[in-house]
Amino acid sequence: MTGDFLSLASVVGFVSGNLILRLIAVAIVAFIVVSIGSLIEIYIERKFWARIMSRYGPTEVGRYGSLQLFADAIKFISKEVFTPELADRTIYDIVPVLAVATSFVVLVAIPFDYAVSSLFPNSFHPSSFVISNFDPSLLVAFGFFAMEPVLVLFGGWAGGSKYTLIGGFRSAAQLISYEIPLVLSFLSVVALTRSLNLFQIIEVQSASWPFLILELPAFVLFLIAMLAELERTPFDLTEADSELVAGWNTEYGGSKFLLVYLSEYIRAFAGSAIITCLFLGGWVGPAPIPGLVWIFVKTIVVFTVLVWIRAAYPRVRIDQMLNLGWKVLVPSSVVWLVLTPYVANFAVVHHLLTL
Amino acid sequence: MGLEQGLGIIVFFALGAIVGYAAEFIPRLLIKSKKTAEKMMPFESGEDPVGTSRVRFRIQYYIFAVAFVTFDVVAAIAIPWAVGWNLIVWTPLLVLFGSMLLVIGYYAAKGELEWL
């Protein structure tokens, strides 16, 4: 064992030479990013939300309650594991695992790996650790994003309780109602850049105005549809506590509930990151700060806005929610999608956008 | 999308599944479970559950599901249009979008989209 063999550069060279090792390295990096992101998100959710409502939030464990999340995780993991008698054992056990896995796959398509590898000097071949730069990356992300209704239905049915069944069906109705406006409103960004690659969308955006301005209606529609897809207030009918106890995950306890909760926050992180990449310019920023900081901070800011919306608005009724989805969001996203080519032409003519 | 991305999806899925599996099944080895009748019951605020838990549910969910499947096909057809709108004829897509809006209008006028 010479010192040369153990040097970082040679380890990086060895890992980048082997496809599987490289992919595992990228996946572990993505997992670290999303874990840190979820921890920050849950802390913001609890503390910022509490401050808006004139409460204190967690204060006891750690300074300003910062270790509360770890205490909660330890409590969840050390709880007794059991399956209720009426539950369908196989499906009941596998749904939380699948929920975490499918929400985590969404991160394949989000260019965090590029942002991380661009931190390191050129001798480590930064671009060889990027896998998110492929063509229909947006479709892959939304494909795995759309797995949720199936899992929610399975989990709700398998729980063996009336609350979980009704909660599961309600969740599925909500998720599929907002799927179409979600797809149509991100398609108008696609129509502007003529690419399904998040990488290229960010690169086009870096040379133009942010799409938040060029595509403001699409941004508003996408944000509303995303709020509903993430099952957050004002659209948290899926776990309306006063009606359905906790929705489809009522019967999940202990470490299984921890997984369900974690998958919810991974989805929230991925959703905020997709909003960041589509409309806010991804890793591009006005100041010479590393791209990772930009994309991470923007994602957290988007999530904070979602928490703010959660604190500020009451929950809508289910008929209001379905009306909004079908009668307002679908028609307006269709109209805006058909108008987008004209916007693109206008933007190109006035040098707001270079293709 | 090449081999690399396909394998990448598999590796990401496997990592997520391993972490999830470990979090779910390792506590099972360490913590002894004491089963009691109350604990194994479905949660209904402490009452004894009445009847089966797999209750019948409203037919309306089915209508939403059918509407979703139909319109999702339209959205899927819109994807290639959005990528290449400067290269292809717009008429078929506009007809599809127009008929989708007409169907939603018909549904809404008939009151099928109301939640009863």
Coordinates of C-alpha atoms in Angstrom, one line a residue:
Chain A
M1 CA 0.0 0.0 0.0
T2 CA 1.8 3.1 -1.2
G3 CA 0.6 6.6 -0.4
D4 CA -0.1 7.1 -4.1
F5 CA -2.6 4.3 -4.2
L6 CA -4.6 5.8 -1.4
S7 CA -4.5 9.4 -2.7
L8 CA -7.9 10.8 -3.4
A9 CA -7.2 11.4 -7.1
S10 CA -6.4 7.7 -7.7
V11 CA -9.5 6.5 -5.8
V12 CA -11.7 8.9 -7.8
G13 CA -10.0 7.7 -11.0
F14 CA -10.6 4.1 -10.1
V15 CA -14.3 4.7 -9.2
S16 CA -15.0 6.8 -12.3
G17 CA -13.5 4.0 -14.5
N18 CA -16.1 1.5 -13.3
L19 CA -19.7 2.2 -14.4
I20 CA -21.5 0.6 -11.5
L21 CA -19.2 2.1 -8.8
R22 CA -19.6 5.5 -10.4
L23 CA -23.4 5.2 -10.3
I24 CA -23.3 4.0 -6.7
A25 CA -21.1 7.1 -5.9
V26 CA -23.6 9.4 -7.6
A27 CA -26.5 7.7 -5.8
I28 CA -24.8 8.1 -2.4
V29 CA -24.1 11.7 -3.1
A30 CA -27.7 12.3 -4.1
F31 CA -28.8 10.5 -0.9
I32 CA -26.6 12.7 1.3
V33 CA -28.0 15.8 -0.5
V34 CA -31.6 14.7 -0.1
S35 CA -31.1 13.7 3.6
I36 CA -29.6 17.1 4.5
G37 CA -32.3 18.7 2.4
S38 CA -35.1 16.8 4.2
L39 CA -33.7 17.6 7.6
I40 CA -33.6 21.3 6.8
E41 CA -37.1 21.1 5.3
I42 CA -38.6 19.4 8.4
Y43 CA -36.9 21.9 10.7
I44 CA -38.2 24.8 8.6
E45 CA -41.6 23.2 8.4
R46 CA -41.8 22.9 12.2
K47 CA -40.1 26.1 13.3
F48 CA -41.1 28.6 10.6
W49 CA -44.7 27.4 10.6
A50 CA -44.8 27.6 14.4
R51 CA -43.5 31.2 14.3
I52 CA -46.2 32.2 11.8
M53 CA -48.8 30.8 14.1
S54 CA -47.2 32.5 17.2
R55 CA -46.0 29.3 18.6
Y56 CA -42.5 28.3 19.6
G57 CA -42.1 25.0 17.8
P58 CA -39.6 22.5 19.1
T59 CA -37.3 24.0 21.8
E60 CA -36.3 21.3 24.2
V61 CA -33.8 19.0 22.3
G62 CA -30.6 20.7 21.2
R63 CA -30.2 24.4 20.7
Y64 CA -33.4 26.0 19.3
G65 CA -34.8 22.5 19.0
S66 CA -32.4 21.6 16.2
L67 CA -31.9 18.0 17.5
Q68 CA -35.6 17.3 17.8
L69 CA -35.7 15.6 14.4
F70 CA -33.0 13.1 15.4
A71 CA -34.8 12.4 18.7
D72 CA -38.0 11.8 16.7
A73 CA -36.2 9.4 14.3
I74 CA -34.7 7.4 17.2
K75 CA -38.1 7.2 18.8
F76 CA -39.7 6.0 15.5
I77 CA -37.0 3.3 15.0
S78 CA -37.1 2.0 18.5
K79 CA -40.8 1.5 18.5
E80 CA -42.4 -1.9 18.3
V81 CA -43.1 -3.2 14.8
F82 CA -46.3 -5.0 14.2
T83 CA -48.8 -5.6 11.4
P84 CA -52.5 -5.1 12.3
E85 CA -54.6 -8.2 12.1
L86 CA -56.8 -7.1 9.2
A87 CA -53.9 -5.7 7.1
D88 CA -52.7 -7.4 3.9
R89 CA -49.3 -8.3 5.3
T90 CA -47.2 -8.3 2.1
I91 CA -48.5 -5.1 0.5
Y92 CA -48.7 -3.4 3.9
D93 CA -45.0 -4.1 4.5
I94 CA -43.7 -3.2 1.1
V95 CA -45.5 0.0 0.4
P96 CA -43.4 2.3 2.7
V97 CA -40.2 0.8 1.2
L98 CA -41.4 1.3 -2.4
A99 CA -42.6 4.9 -1.5
V100 CA -39.1 5.8 -0.4
A101 CA -37.4 4.1 -3.3
T102 CA -39.7 5.6 -6.0
S103 CA -39.4 9.1 -4.6
F104 CA -35.7 8.8 -4.4
V105 CA -35.4 7.7 -8.1
V106 CA -36.8 11.1 -9.1
L107 CA -33.5 12.6 -8.1
V108 CA -31.8 10.7 -10.9
A109 CA -33.0 13.4 -13.3
I110 CA -32.2 16.5 -11.1
P111 CA -28.8 17.9 -11.8
F112 CA -27.6 17.9 -8.1
D113 CA -24.8 15.5 -9.3
Y114 CA -23.5 18.1 -11.7
A115 CA -23.7 20.8 -9.0
V116 CA -21.7 18.6 -6.6
S117 CA -19.1 17.5 -9.1
S118 CA -18.5 21.0 -10.4
L119 CA -17.3 21.9 -6.9
F120 CA -14.2 19.7 -7.4
P121 CA -11.1 20.7 -9.5
N122 CA -10.8 19.5 -13.1
S123 CA -8.3 16.7 -12.3
F124 CA -11.2 14.6 -10.9
H125 CA -13.0 14.7 -14.3
P126 CA -16.1 16.3 -12.9
S127 CA -18.3 15.6 -15.9
S128 CA -17.7 11.9 -15.5
F129 CA -19.8 11.9 -12.3
V130 CA -22.8 13.4 -14.0
I131 CA -25.7 11.1 -15.0
S132 CA -28.6 13.5 -14.9
N133 CA -27.7 15.0 -18.3
F134 CA -29.8 12.7 -20.6
D135 CA -32.6 13.4 -22.9
P136 CA -36.0 12.8 -21.5
S137 CA -34.9 13.4 -17.9
L138 CA -38.0 15.4 -17.2
L139 CA -40.2 12.5 -18.3
V140 CA -38.3 10.1 -16.1
A141 CA -38.7 12.4 -13.1
F142 CA -42.4 12.8 -13.6
G143 CA -42.8 9.1 -14.4
F144 CA -41.5 8.2 -11.0
F145 CA -43.4 11.1 -9.5
A146 CA -46.6 9.7 -10.8
M147 CA -46.1 6.4 -9.0
E148 CA -47.5 7.9 -5.9
P149 CA -51.3 7.3 -6.6
V150 CA -50.7 3.6 -7.1
L151 CA -48.8 3.3 -3.8
V152 CA -51.3 5.4 -2.0
L153 CA -54.1 3.1 -3.2
F154 CA -52.2 0.0 -2.3
G155 CA -51.3 1.3 1.1
G156 CA -54.8 2.5 1.9
W157 CA -56.3 -0.8 0.8
A158 CA -53.8 -2.9 2.7
G159 CA -54.1 -1.0 5.9
G160 CA -57.3 -2.8 6.7
S161 CA -59.1 0.2 8.2
K162 CA -62.0 2.3 6.8
Y163 CA -60.1 5.5 7.3
T164 CA -57.1 4.3 5.3
L165 CA -59.3 3.0 2.4
I166 CA -61.3 6.2 2.1
G167 CA -58.1 8.2 2.5
G168 CA -56.4 6.2 -0.2
F169 CA -59.2 6.7 -2.7
R170 CA -59.4 10.4 -1.9
S171 CA -55.6 10.8 -2.3
A172 CA -55.7 8.9 -5.6
A173 CA -58.6 11.1 -6.9
Q174 CA -56.7 14.2 -5.9
L175 CA -53.3 13.1 -7.3
I176 CA -54.7 12.0 -10.7
S177 CA -56.9 15.2 -11.0
Y178 CA -53.8 17.4 -10.8
E179 CA -51.5 15.2 -12.8
I180 CA -52.8 16.7 -16.1
P181 CA -52.4 20.4 -15.3
L182 CA -49.0 19.5 -13.9
V183 CA -47.9 17.8 -17.2
L184 CA -49.4 20.5 -19.4
S185 CA -47.9 23.4 -17.5
F186 CA -44.3 21.9 -17.5
L187 CA -44.8 21.2 -21.2
S188 CA -45.0 25.0 -21.8
V189 CA -41.5 25.3 -20.5
V190 CA -40.5 22.4 -22.8
A191 CA -42.1 24.2 -25.7
L192 CA -40.1 27.3 -24.9
T193 CA -36.7 25.5 -24.9
R194 CA -37.7 22.6 -27.2
S195 CA -35.9 20.1 -24.9
L196 CA -37.0 17.5 -22.4
N197 CA -33.6 17.7 -20.7
L198 CA -33.5 19.6 -17.4
F199 CA -29.8 20.3 -18.1
Q200 CA -30.5 22.0 -21.4
I201 CA -33.5 23.8 -19.9
I202 CA -31.2 25.3 -17.3
E203 CA -28.5 26.1 -19.9
V204 CA -31.0 27.9 -22.1
Q205 CA -32.3 29.8 -19.1
S206 CA -28.8 30.9 -18.1
A207 CA -28.6 32.9 -21.3
S208 CA -32.1 34.4 -21.1
W209 CA -34.5 35.8 -18.6
P210 CA -35.6 33.4 -15.9
F211 CA -38.6 31.4 -17.0
L212 CA -40.4 32.7 -13.9
I213 CA -40.9 35.9 -15.8
L214 CA -41.3 34.6 -19.4
E215 CA -43.6 31.8 -18.2
L216 CA -45.4 33.4 -15.3
P217 CA -48.8 31.8 -15.9
A218 CA -47.2 28.4 -16.3
F219 CA -45.3 28.9 -13.1
V220 CA -48.5 29.8 -11.1
L221 CA -50.3 26.7 -12.6
F222 CA -47.3 24.5 -12.0
L223 CA -47.0 25.7 -8.4
I224 CA -50.7 25.0 -7.6
A225 CA -50.6 21.6 -9.3
M226 CA -47.4 20.8 -7.4
L227 CA -48.9 21.8 -4.1
A228 CA -51.7 19.3 -4.8
E229 CA -49.3 16.6 -5.9
L230 CA -47.2 17.0 -2.8
E231 CA -50.4 16.7 -0.7
R232 CA -49.7 19.9 1.2
T233 CA -52.1 22.4 2.6
P234 CA -54.4 23.9 1.1
F235 CA -54.7 20.6 -0.7
D236 CA -53.9 18.2 2.2
L237 CA -57.3 16.5 2.0
T238 CA -55.5 13.2 1.9
E239 CA -54.8 13.5 5.5
A240 CA -57.5 16.0 6.6
D241 CA -56.9 15.2 10.3
S242 CA -60.4 16.2 11.4
E243 CA -62.1 13.9 8.9
L244 CA -59.8 10.9 8.2
V245 CA -57.4 10.7 11.2
A246 CA -54.3 10.7 9.0
G247 CA -55.5 9.5 5.6
W248 CA -54.1 6.5 4.0
N249 CA -51.2 6.1 6.4
T250 CA -53.3 5.9 9.6
E251 CA -52.4 2.3 10.2
Y252 CA -48.6 2.8 9.7
G253 CA -46.7 3.1 12.9
G254 CA -43.1 3.1 14.1
S255 CA -40.4 2.8 11.5
K256 CA -43.0 2.3 8.7
F257 CA -44.4 5.7 9.5
L258 CA -40.9 7.1 9.5
L259 CA -40.5 5.8 5.9
V260 CA -43.8 7.2 4.8
Y261 CA -42.9 10.6 6.3
L262 CA -39.4 10.5 4.8
S263 CA -40.8 9.7 1.3
E264 CA -43.2 12.7 1.7
Y265 CA -40.3 15.0 2.4
I266 CA -38.1 13.5 -0.4
R267 CA -40.9 14.1 -2.8
A268 CA -41.3 17.7 -1.5
F269 CA -37.5 18.2 -1.9
A270 CA -37.6 16.8 -5.4
G271 CA -40.7 18.8 -6.3
S272 CA -39.1 22.0 -5.1
A273 CA -35.9 21.2 -7.0
I274 CA -37.9 20.6 -10.2
I275 CA -39.6 24.0 -9.7
T276 CA -36.1 25.5 -9.2
C277 CA -34.7 23.9 -12.4
L278 CA -37.7 24.7 -14.6
F279 CA -38.4 28.3 -13.5
L280 CA -35.7 29.7 -11.3
G281 CA -32.5 28.8 -13.3
G282 CA -31.2 25.8 -11.3
W283 CA -27.5 26.2 -10.4
V284 CA -27.2 29.6 -12.2
G285 CA -27.0 32.7 -10.1
P286 CA -25.9 36.3 -10.2
A287 CA -23.1 36.0 -7.7
P288 CA -19.9 33.8 -8.0
I289 CA -21.0 31.3 -5.5
P290 CA -20.7 27.5 -6.3
G291 CA -23.7 26.1 -8.2
L292 CA -24.5 23.6 -5.5
V293 CA -25.1 26.4 -3.0
W294 CA -27.4 28.2 -5.5
I295 CA -29.5 25.2 -6.4
F296 CA -29.7 24.0 -2.8
V297 CA -30.6 27.4 -1.4
K298 CA -33.2 28.0 -4.2
T299 CA -34.8 24.6 -3.5
I300 CA -35.0 25.4 0.2
V301 CA -36.5 28.8 -0.5
V302 CA -39.1 27.3 -2.7
F303 CA -40.0 24.8 0.0
T304 CA -40.2 27.7 2.5
V305 CA -42.7 29.4 0.3
L306 CA -44.7 26.1 0.3
V307 CA -44.6 26.1 4.1
W308 CA -45.7 29.8 4.1
I309 CA -48.7 28.9 1.9
R310 CA -49.5 26.1 4.2
A311 CA -49.5 28.4 7.2
A312 CA -51.5 31.2 5.5
Y313 CA -54.3 29.3 3.8
P314 CA -57.1 27.1 5.1
R315 CA -57.8 23.7 3.7
V316 CA -60.1 23.6 0.7
R317 CA -63.1 21.2 0.5
I318 CA -62.8 18.2 -1.8
D319 CA -65.4 19.5 -4.2
Q320 CA -63.7 22.9 -4.4
M321 CA -60.4 21.2 -5.0
L322 CA -61.7 19.0 -7.8
N323 CA -63.5 22.0 -9.4
L324 CA -60.3 24.0 -9.3
G325 CA -58.4 21.1 -10.9
W326 CA -60.7 20.2 -13.7
K327 CA -62.5 23.5 -14.5
V328 CA -59.8 26.0 -14.0
L329 CA -56.3 24.5 -14.1
V330 CA -56.8 22.1 -17.0
P331 CA -58.3 24.7 -19.4
S332 CA -55.9 27.5 -18.5
S333 CA -52.9 25.2 -18.8
V334 CA -54.1 24.1 -22.3
V335 CA -54.6 27.7 -23.4
W336 CA -51.2 28.8 -22.1
L337 CA -49.5 25.8 -23.7
V338 CA -50.9 26.6 -27.1
L339 CA -49.9 30.3 -26.7
T340 CA -46.3 29.4 -25.6
P341 CA -44.9 29.2 -29.2
Y342 CA -46.0 32.8 -29.8
V343 CA -44.3 33.8 -26.5
A344 CA -41.2 31.9 -27.6
N345 CA -41.1 33.8 -31.0
F346 CA -41.7 37.1 -29.2
A347 CA -38.9 36.4 -26.7
V348 CA -36.5 35.3 -29.4
V349 CA -37.2 38.4 -31.6
H350 CA -36.7 40.7 -28.6
H351 CA -33.5 38.9 -27.5
L352 CA -35.0 37.8 -24.2
L353 CA -34.2 34.2 -25.2
T354 CA -31.5 32.6 -27.3
L355 CA -32.1 29.1 -28.7
Chain B
M1 CA -31.5 7.7 -22.6
G2 CA -28.7 5.2 -22.6
L3 CA -27.5 2.2 -20.6
E4 CA -25.9 4.5 -18.1
Q5 CA -29.2 6.2 -17.2
G6 CA -31.1 2.9 -17.1
L7 CA -28.6 1.5 -14.7
G8 CA -28.6 4.7 -12.8
I9 CA -32.3 4.4 -12.2
I10 CA -31.8 0.8 -11.0
V11 CA -29.0 1.8 -8.7
F12 CA -31.0 4.7 -7.2
F13 CA -34.0 2.5 -6.8
A14 CA -31.9 -0.2 -5.1
L15 CA -30.3 2.3 -2.7
G16 CA -33.7 3.7 -1.7
A17 CA -35.1 0.2 -1.3
I18 CA -32.1 -0.9 0.8
V19 CA -32.3 2.0 3.1
G20 CA -36.1 1.6 3.4
Y21 CA -35.8 -2.1 3.9
A22 CA -33.1 -1.7 6.6
A23 CA -35.2 1.0 8.4
E24 CA -38.2 -1.3 8.4
F25 CA -36.8 -4.7 9.1
I26 CA -33.8 -4.1 11.4
P27 CA -36.0 -2.8 14.3
R28 CA -38.0 -6.0 13.9
L29 CA -34.9 -8.0 15.0
L30 CA -34.1 -5.9 18.0
I31 CA -37.4 -5.1 19.5
K32 CA -39.7 -7.7 20.9
S33 CA -43.3 -7.3 19.9
K34 CA -46.1 -8.0 22.4
K35 CA -49.4 -8.5 20.6
T36 CA -52.6 -7.6 22.3
A37 CA -56.1 -7.7 20.9
E38 CA -56.5 -4.0 21.1
K39 CA -53.2 -3.3 19.4
M40 CA -54.0 -5.5 16.4
M41 CA -57.4 -3.9 15.8
P42 CA -57.8 -1.3 13.1
F43 CA -57.8 2.2 14.4
E44 CA -61.3 3.6 14.8
S45 CA -60.9 6.0 17.7
G46 CA -61.1 3.2 20.3
E47 CA -64.4 1.8 19.2
D48 CA -64.7 -1.8 18.1
P49 CA -64.8 -1.8 14.3
V50 CA -68.2 -2.6 12.8
G51 CA -68.4 -4.7 9.6
T52 CA -65.7 -5.2 7.1
S53 CA -63.0 -2.5 6.6
R54 CA -63.0 -3.0 2.8
V55 CA -66.2 -1.0 2.4
R56 CA -67.8 -0.1 -0.9
F57 CA -66.8 3.2 -2.2
R58 CA -68.4 5.7 -4.5
I59 CA -68.7 5.1 -8.3
Q60 CA -67.5 8.7 -8.8
Y61 CA -63.9 7.7 -8.2
Y62 CA -64.3 5.6 -11.3
I63 CA -65.5 8.5 -13.4
F64 CA -62.5 10.6 -12.3
A65 CA -60.2 7.7 -13.1
V66 CA -61.6 7.3 -16.6
A67 CA -61.4 11.0 -17.2
F68 CA -57.8 11.0 -16.1
V69 CA -56.8 8.1 -18.3
T70 CA -58.4 9.7 -21.4
F71 CA -56.9 13.1 -20.8
D72 CA -53.5 11.8 -19.9
V73 CA -53.3 10.3 -23.3
V74 CA -53.9 13.8 -24.7
A75 CA -51.1 15.1 -22.5
A76 CA -48.8 12.3 -23.6
I77 CA -49.5 13.2 -27.3
A78 CA -48.8 16.9 -26.4
I79 CA -45.2 16.0 -25.3
P80 CA -43.7 15.5 -28.8
W81 CA -45.6 18.5 -30.0
A82 CA -44.0 20.6 -27.3
V83 CA -40.6 19.5 -28.3
G84 CA -41.0 20.0 -32.0
W85 CA -43.8 22.5 -32.5
N86 CA -41.9 24.4 -35.1
L87 CA -41.5 21.3 -37.3
I88 CA -45.0 19.7 -37.3
V89 CA -48.6 20.4 -38.2
W90 CA -50.6 21.8 -35.3
T91 CA -54.1 20.8 -36.4
P92 CA -54.3 17.3 -34.8
L93 CA -53.2 18.6 -31.5
L94 CA -55.5 21.6 -31.6
V95 CA -58.4 19.2 -32.4
L96 CA -57.4 17.0 -29.5
F97 CA -57.2 19.9 -27.1
G98 CA -60.5 21.3 -28.3
S99 CA -62.3 18.0 -27.9
M100 CA -60.7 17.6 -24.4
L101 CA -62.0 21.0 -23.3
L102 CA -65.4 20.2 -24.9
V103 CA -65.6 16.9 -23.0
I104 CA -64.7 18.6 -19.7
G105 CA -67.3 21.2 -20.5
Y106 CA -69.9 18.5 -21.1
Y107 CA -68.9 16.7 -17.9
A108 CA -69.2 19.9 -16.0
A109 CA -72.5 20.8 -17.5
K110 CA -73.9 17.3 -16.7
G111 CA -72.7 17.7 -13.2
E112 CA -70.5 14.6 -13.2
L113 CA -67.5 16.5 -11.9
E114 CA -69.5 17.7 -8.9
W115 CA -68.6 16.0 -5.7
L116 CA -71.8 14.8 -4.1

